[in-house]
């Protein structure tokens, strides 16, 4: 019989050791079989009205923002400006969720396969030590022995007891021993243990007709003639029964049996320890673990069984085997005054229905009883004990549920039932018994009418308990106690009348976090939701896919069960159901990916079910998250699966993934790289076709992702390219060696020879390659792109996939983001390690004087390893020295030559390496092991462990994060307004009042104000220092790059209105974003992201390096400098937008764009003095729209002040001219003559002033009309020192403050206000 019943076919779950959801056919519940509950999940586990709820929440936030802006407490611009680099990929480590909770699976599941029923009744004769009143309890198994003959009574009672047990375990083998002797019991126990092997045996002992157990650990049986009571030692009994065993003792003084049993168990262990210590040579087997046996006893030591004549004599057995009948009778006896007078014990015996039919009164009572007792056990026992007693063994679980009733009933008659392991006595007073009493009261009130033929009205127990669970969910959290009703939710999953609401509440519960998922799995949810995957009800699909997504996100060990039961087909149907919301289909794709991950058997089944084709059909979905998980699913499907790879080849799957490499979402691009990487990493038999496909993928990856701004994508790129390295180690070793040779040649200054010989013929050309290399064979695993002529091959061509991949990996090893650089270094080191310890070519050690002339006959004319005319130059070697595109032993060690000649993968009929070749067998064996691993997929999966129904903080008007933003924006408004008053009322600011001065660690190159905190950021060559100018102390400092320090060339503050990040550019072309660097953040500095903003920037000491302009509203970054292009980045997508050629032979020295970025126009100042205007909305060829040729020297700075002048541009040059340009006119509007030797310039965003710093040790402030307002030449103080050459000046964005950084390492701050105290505020 099945453990669960998703469609109400009458099967039971009690026989699987779990709660007993009895049969439910066609429901007559007043709400109907599929009545939609109030909170049924619709989107990601959300209610049908959750979209309205979200709209209402968004509306509430919008109203709140509008009110704050209307009242003048905040500025609307703060709310509208997006935040950069605040996605999860920026703020958390890329690693998966680790489930630290113990496994929910029941360990050592077993069955009770044999039952020994030992009845010592001796009907008609009372034992000598027991006094029975008259009248007293006489019923045994609900039979009156007095009404039957002596022999017939014992047999009838034995048969009745067996039937009562069979209802709980029908498949066990039952043996009765009626009024037995010691020999009978011995034979019975030994035979059952022998047949049961390692399974559990139950020993039921009824001692109502014999004396009480003795203090010596003995129970009583009979002699053959029934003339004497014979003691049976528990010590012998446990030897005969063995382990595992379950004992039930229904007799007076039963507790002494349990105590004696445990003492004897300890004695066995002590004897063994003594024997092992004193006789070490004797190999005596260790004793059985008798302490693991389970015991249920009717009463404690010294207690007697109750003798109420209205109750059965075997009350304890009745509680264990017929709990509903016993509970009803006991409840009736205890509550006579509260029941209708016509309720009698005879009527209780006539309650209609079957125990396994939930549609009847008796069946529903049994169902509710199972839920109540399971709930009590769940909330009262430790998890491991609960699993052992209520989930490990079917019969044990049933008996212990019923034992909870025995605890309550027997204690009302001053008997204390005993169990081992111990069940807390508090279970008898658990609050759930009140709900059970209420249910009994409600049912018994209907009993007279039901017996007369009236319809039974179903109990409201489950509805009320689900409501209680719903109330808990409203306020529940991990810090609170788990909900008591969780086992009840489990019970009602199989009821059609409650199933939808139960799944809804269960989904809301598991959405609370991994702890909730572990709680649900621990209580036994898994087999229920697994069986429900066979249901065809469409309304359950959103609920089940949400719950399964939560389960697999926390624990993916159940994938084999899903495949075995065919559950993956359920999620494939959801994935292809276009009528379902894309969120549900995304969850289905996630579940499918987790099901087949690292599951070879599952992959084979998925391949038969066309998972690859189904996933490819979903690639056109416009919603990004689905495309991401479809790509991950594809990557999972063909991981280490050759058949799946070739199935994907037939469907051109890898080509359909190429467009995703340009997707605006970095996570989708990373998913596509992951899928292509696992495709290349498939360790199937290599062939020319396979190598051709790998080369196409390798070229596509290098061309599309090598300049990606997202470290997430670049790290996946390294993980993907490593498989090409592993498959073609020989070729990459050759390429790497050639690269090292070329670098050594360049560094040594050796003359580079022409590739032509004395005869003027280029031996690198394909036409002449045959004559020089006719003796060489083509590498068996060579990739396409290496020209071949029959059996010969040219040396590696410059620009082939090998060289492109190697170049990308080398660039990645120098990546500004440490995680990417570390991964790429690990990959490149594998190849470099193959020749690092080998001797250097003698050509490299030869000096210039030893180098022969070009026409010398000593040297040939073929370029080593490079085949086209566009190849970079390298040293030549004789034709005889050429072997497989690398020098032969004269120049390169033989090991390297052989390594390249015989790659790890080769053709079927390749001769293979020579026996004498030195082959590293260990390396060959481990070649398919990944060099670096990625946590990307696990990190993506972690998002499903987080609450998905809960409103995000930015949507919740009552969230702490929202209140914090309100406070920040109110503060911003106050700061802006106060500075506006200063600029309006203070008159022409002089900026000659010094309020801060301090010496920086090194010569500062840039200075920057935090607009809202009393902090300035000072950058020197590679260090960034943070100073508090109000309290005059250094907050801290941190380097911008490791390990090689690159010169900082530009920096700015982004997200300054909310959570400031420092954006820093260096002269190696990189840009880094740092968080937690201000004085208000006491944590250590963190690198948020980093990328190569400009390609091929040559680090210099006097060049521009990289300069950039940041547009907050559009999240665009414009970068230029010592390069031939101006590159525009979309940092929301972390993608390059456009490369605009400069068409000049000089560097871009400064960039400026409108702060709003609305019109797409920006200005660039050049070293030749020109200022050019660009529109990034145009094509690259037409982007330049205006040229201002007004400066005679290099442009120092350009500024587009937004709050002062619109469509205007200020530019300053080294000759001291500051010009104002109208962006619509080619000529300048006005010119301000300042001091010559200008090195830096800044324009105040609010006040109409300009500051120009000069190498002539002065910083002058001018008005917009050209009048000099002030001049800073000396530091404050008596005999003030002359300032050094000014390297950077910066105005505060709002306040009347000016920062000046000089070459003497001093940094000072000046105010335009005369009162220093008010200036600091």
Short mmCIF file of N, CA, C and O in Angstrom, two decimals, residues 912-959:
data_model
loop_
_atom_site.label_atom_id
_atom_site.label_comp_id
_atom_site.label_asym_id
_atom_site.label_seq_id
_atom_site.Cartn_x
_atom_site.Cartn_y
_atom_site.Cartn_z
N UNK A 912 50.87 7.27 -30.95
CA UNK A 912 51.11 7.51 -29.54
C UNK A 912 52.57 7.80 -29.27
O UNK A 912 53.43 7.71 -30.15
N UNK A 913 52.90 8.16 -28.06
CA UNK A 913 54.28 8.49 -27.71
C UNK A 913 55.17 7.26 -27.71
O UNK A 913 54.72 6.14 -27.52
N UNK A 914 56.43 7.52 -27.90
CA UNK A 914 57.42 6.45 -27.89
C UNK A 914 57.60 5.93 -26.47
O UNK A 914 57.40 6.64 -25.50
N UNK A 915 57.99 4.68 -26.39
CA UNK A 915 58.16 4.08 -25.08
C UNK A 915 59.22 4.79 -24.26
O UNK A 915 59.21 4.76 -23.03
N UNK A 916 60.16 5.44 -24.97
CA UNK A 916 61.26 6.09 -24.25
C UNK A 916 60.90 7.49 -23.79
O UNK A 916 61.66 8.12 -23.07
N UNK A 917 59.75 7.98 -24.28
CA UNK A 917 59.37 9.35 -23.91
C UNK A 917 59.06 9.41 -22.44
O UNK A 917 58.48 8.50 -21.86
N UNK A 918 59.40 10.53 -21.88
CA UNK A 918 59.16 10.75 -20.45
C UNK A 918 57.77 11.33 -20.27
O UNK A 918 57.56 12.53 -20.44
N UNK A 919 56.81 10.50 -19.99
CA UNK A 919 55.42 10.92 -19.87
C UNK A 919 55.01 10.90 -18.41
O UNK A 919 55.25 9.92 -17.71
N UNK A 920 54.41 11.96 -17.99
CA UNK A 920 53.93 12.05 -16.61
C UNK A 920 52.56 11.38 -16.53
O UNK A 920 51.54 11.96 -16.88
N UNK A 921 52.56 10.12 -16.10
CA UNK A 921 51.32 9.36 -16.10
C UNK A 921 50.32 9.94 -15.10
O UNK A 921 49.12 9.98 -15.34
N UNK A 922 50.81 10.38 -13.96
CA UNK A 922 49.89 10.94 -12.97
C UNK A 922 49.19 12.16 -13.51
O UNK A 922 47.99 12.37 -13.30
N UNK A 923 49.95 12.98 -14.26
CA UNK A 923 49.33 14.17 -14.82
C UNK A 923 48.30 13.79 -15.86
O UNK A 923 47.25 14.41 -15.97
N UNK A 924 48.55 12.75 -16.62
CA UNK A 924 47.59 12.32 -17.64
C UNK A 924 46.32 11.81 -17.00
O UNK A 924 45.23 12.03 -17.49
N UNK A 925 46.46 11.13 -15.89
CA UNK A 925 45.27 10.59 -15.23
C UNK A 925 44.41 11.70 -14.67
O UNK A 925 43.19 11.68 -14.73
N UNK A 926 45.08 12.74 -14.14
CA UNK A 926 44.35 13.80 -13.46
C UNK A 926 44.01 14.95 -14.40
O UNK A 926 43.56 15.99 -13.96
N UNK A 927 44.24 14.77 -15.68
CA UNK A 927 44.07 15.88 -16.59
C UNK A 927 42.63 16.34 -16.67
O UNK A 927 42.36 17.48 -17.00
N UNK A 928 41.70 15.46 -16.43
CA UNK A 928 40.30 15.86 -16.54
C UNK A 928 39.77 16.50 -15.26
O UNK A 928 38.64 16.96 -15.25
N UNK A 929 40.56 16.49 -14.19
CA UNK A 929 40.12 17.15 -12.96
C UNK A 929 40.19 18.66 -13.16
O UNK A 929 41.15 19.19 -13.73
N UNK A 930 39.18 19.36 -12.67
CA UNK A 930 39.13 20.80 -12.82
C UNK A 930 40.27 21.45 -12.05
O UNK A 930 40.58 21.07 -10.92
N UNK A 931 40.89 22.44 -12.65
CA UNK A 931 41.94 23.20 -11.97
C UNK A 931 41.32 24.18 -10.99
O UNK A 931 41.78 24.33 -9.86
N UNK A 932 40.30 24.85 -11.45
CA UNK A 932 39.56 25.78 -10.58
C UNK A 932 38.09 25.39 -10.61
O UNK A 932 37.59 24.83 -11.59
N UNK A 933 37.42 25.65 -9.54
CA UNK A 933 35.99 25.36 -9.45
C UNK A 933 35.22 26.66 -9.24
O UNK A 933 35.77 27.64 -8.74
N UNK A 934 33.97 26.61 -9.59
CA UNK A 934 33.12 27.80 -9.49
C UNK A 934 31.94 27.50 -8.58
O UNK A 934 31.38 26.41 -8.60
N UNK A 935 31.58 28.51 -7.80
CA UNK A 935 30.42 28.41 -6.93
C UNK A 935 29.21 29.14 -7.52
O UNK A 935 28.23 29.38 -6.81
N UNK A 936 29.30 29.47 -8.80
CA UNK A 936 28.26 30.31 -9.40
C UNK A 936 26.88 29.66 -9.31
O UNK A 936 25.91 30.30 -8.89
N UNK A 937 26.77 28.40 -9.71
CA UNK A 937 25.46 27.75 -9.73
C UNK A 937 24.92 27.62 -8.30
O UNK A 937 23.74 27.86 -8.04
N UNK A 938 25.78 27.25 -7.37
CA UNK A 938 25.35 27.15 -5.98
C UNK A 938 24.94 28.51 -5.43
O UNK A 938 24.00 28.63 -4.64
N UNK A 939 25.65 29.54 -5.85
CA UNK A 939 25.29 30.89 -5.42
C UNK A 939 23.94 31.30 -5.99
O UNK A 939 23.12 31.91 -5.28
N UNK A 940 23.70 30.97 -7.23
CA UNK A 940 22.39 31.26 -7.82
C UNK A 940 21.29 30.49 -7.09
O UNK A 940 20.20 31.02 -6.87
N UNK A 941 21.60 29.25 -6.72
CA UNK A 941 20.60 28.45 -6.00
C UNK A 941 20.29 29.03 -4.64
O UNK A 941 19.18 28.85 -4.12
N UNK A 942 21.24 29.73 -4.06
CA UNK A 942 21.04 30.26 -2.72
C UNK A 942 19.89 31.26 -2.66
O UNK A 942 19.28 31.45 -1.61
N UNK A 943 19.59 31.90 -3.79
CA UNK A 943 18.50 32.87 -3.79
C UNK A 943 17.16 32.21 -3.48
O UNK A 943 16.25 32.86 -2.95
N UNK A 944 17.04 30.91 -3.77
CA UNK A 944 15.80 30.21 -3.48
C UNK A 944 15.69 29.83 -2.01
O UNK A 944 14.62 29.39 -1.57
N UNK A 945 16.77 29.95 -1.26
CA UNK A 945 16.67 29.71 0.18
C UNK A 945 16.18 30.92 0.93
O UNK A 945 15.80 30.81 2.10
N UNK A 946 16.18 32.07 0.29
CA UNK A 946 15.76 33.31 0.95
C UNK A 946 14.26 33.49 0.81
O UNK A 946 13.63 32.95 -0.11
N UNK A 947 13.64 34.26 1.73
CA UNK A 947 12.20 34.51 1.62
C UNK A 947 11.86 35.18 0.29
O UNK A 947 12.51 36.15 -0.11
N UNK A 948 10.87 34.66 -0.38
CA UNK A 948 10.45 35.18 -1.67
C UNK A 948 9.08 35.86 -1.62
O UNK A 948 8.75 36.65 -2.49
N UNK A 949 8.29 35.52 -0.62
CA UNK A 949 6.98 36.17 -0.48
C UNK A 949 7.06 37.46 0.31
O UNK A 949 6.21 38.31 0.20
N UNK A 950 8.09 37.56 1.13
CA UNK A 950 8.24 38.75 1.95
C UNK A 950 8.61 39.93 1.07
O UNK A 950 9.39 39.82 0.13
N UNK A 951 8.03 41.07 1.37
CA UNK A 951 8.34 42.27 0.61
C UNK A 951 9.81 42.63 0.77
O UNK A 951 10.39 42.50 1.84
N UNK A 952 10.40 43.05 -0.35
CA UNK A 952 11.76 43.55 -0.25
C UNK A 952 11.78 44.83 0.56
O UNK A 952 10.77 45.54 0.66
N UNK A 953 12.93 45.10 1.13
CA UNK A 953 13.02 46.24 2.04
C UNK A 953 12.67 47.54 1.33
O UNK A 953 12.07 48.43 1.92
N UNK A 954 13.02 47.64 0.05
CA UNK A 954 12.71 48.86 -0.67
C UNK A 954 11.22 48.99 -0.98
O UNK A 954 10.76 50.05 -1.37
N UNK A 955 10.47 47.87 -0.81
CA UNK A 955 9.03 47.92 -1.04
C UNK A 955 8.23 48.06 0.25
O UNK A 955 7.04 48.35 0.20
N UNK A 956 8.90 47.85 1.37
CA UNK A 956 8.20 47.84 2.65
C UNK A 956 8.42 49.18 3.35
O UNK A 956 9.53 49.53 3.75
N UNK A 957 7.34 49.92 3.48
CA UNK A 957 7.44 51.25 4.08
C UNK A 957 7.75 51.19 5.56
O UNK A 957 8.19 52.18 6.16
N UNK A 958 7.54 50.04 6.19
CA UNK A 958 7.81 49.90 7.62
C UNK A 958 9.15 49.24 7.91
O UNK A 958 9.47 48.99 9.08
N UNK A 959 9.95 48.95 6.90
CA UNK A 959 11.23 48.29 7.11
C UNK A 959 12.25 49.27 7.68
O UNK A 959 12.20 50.47 7.42
#
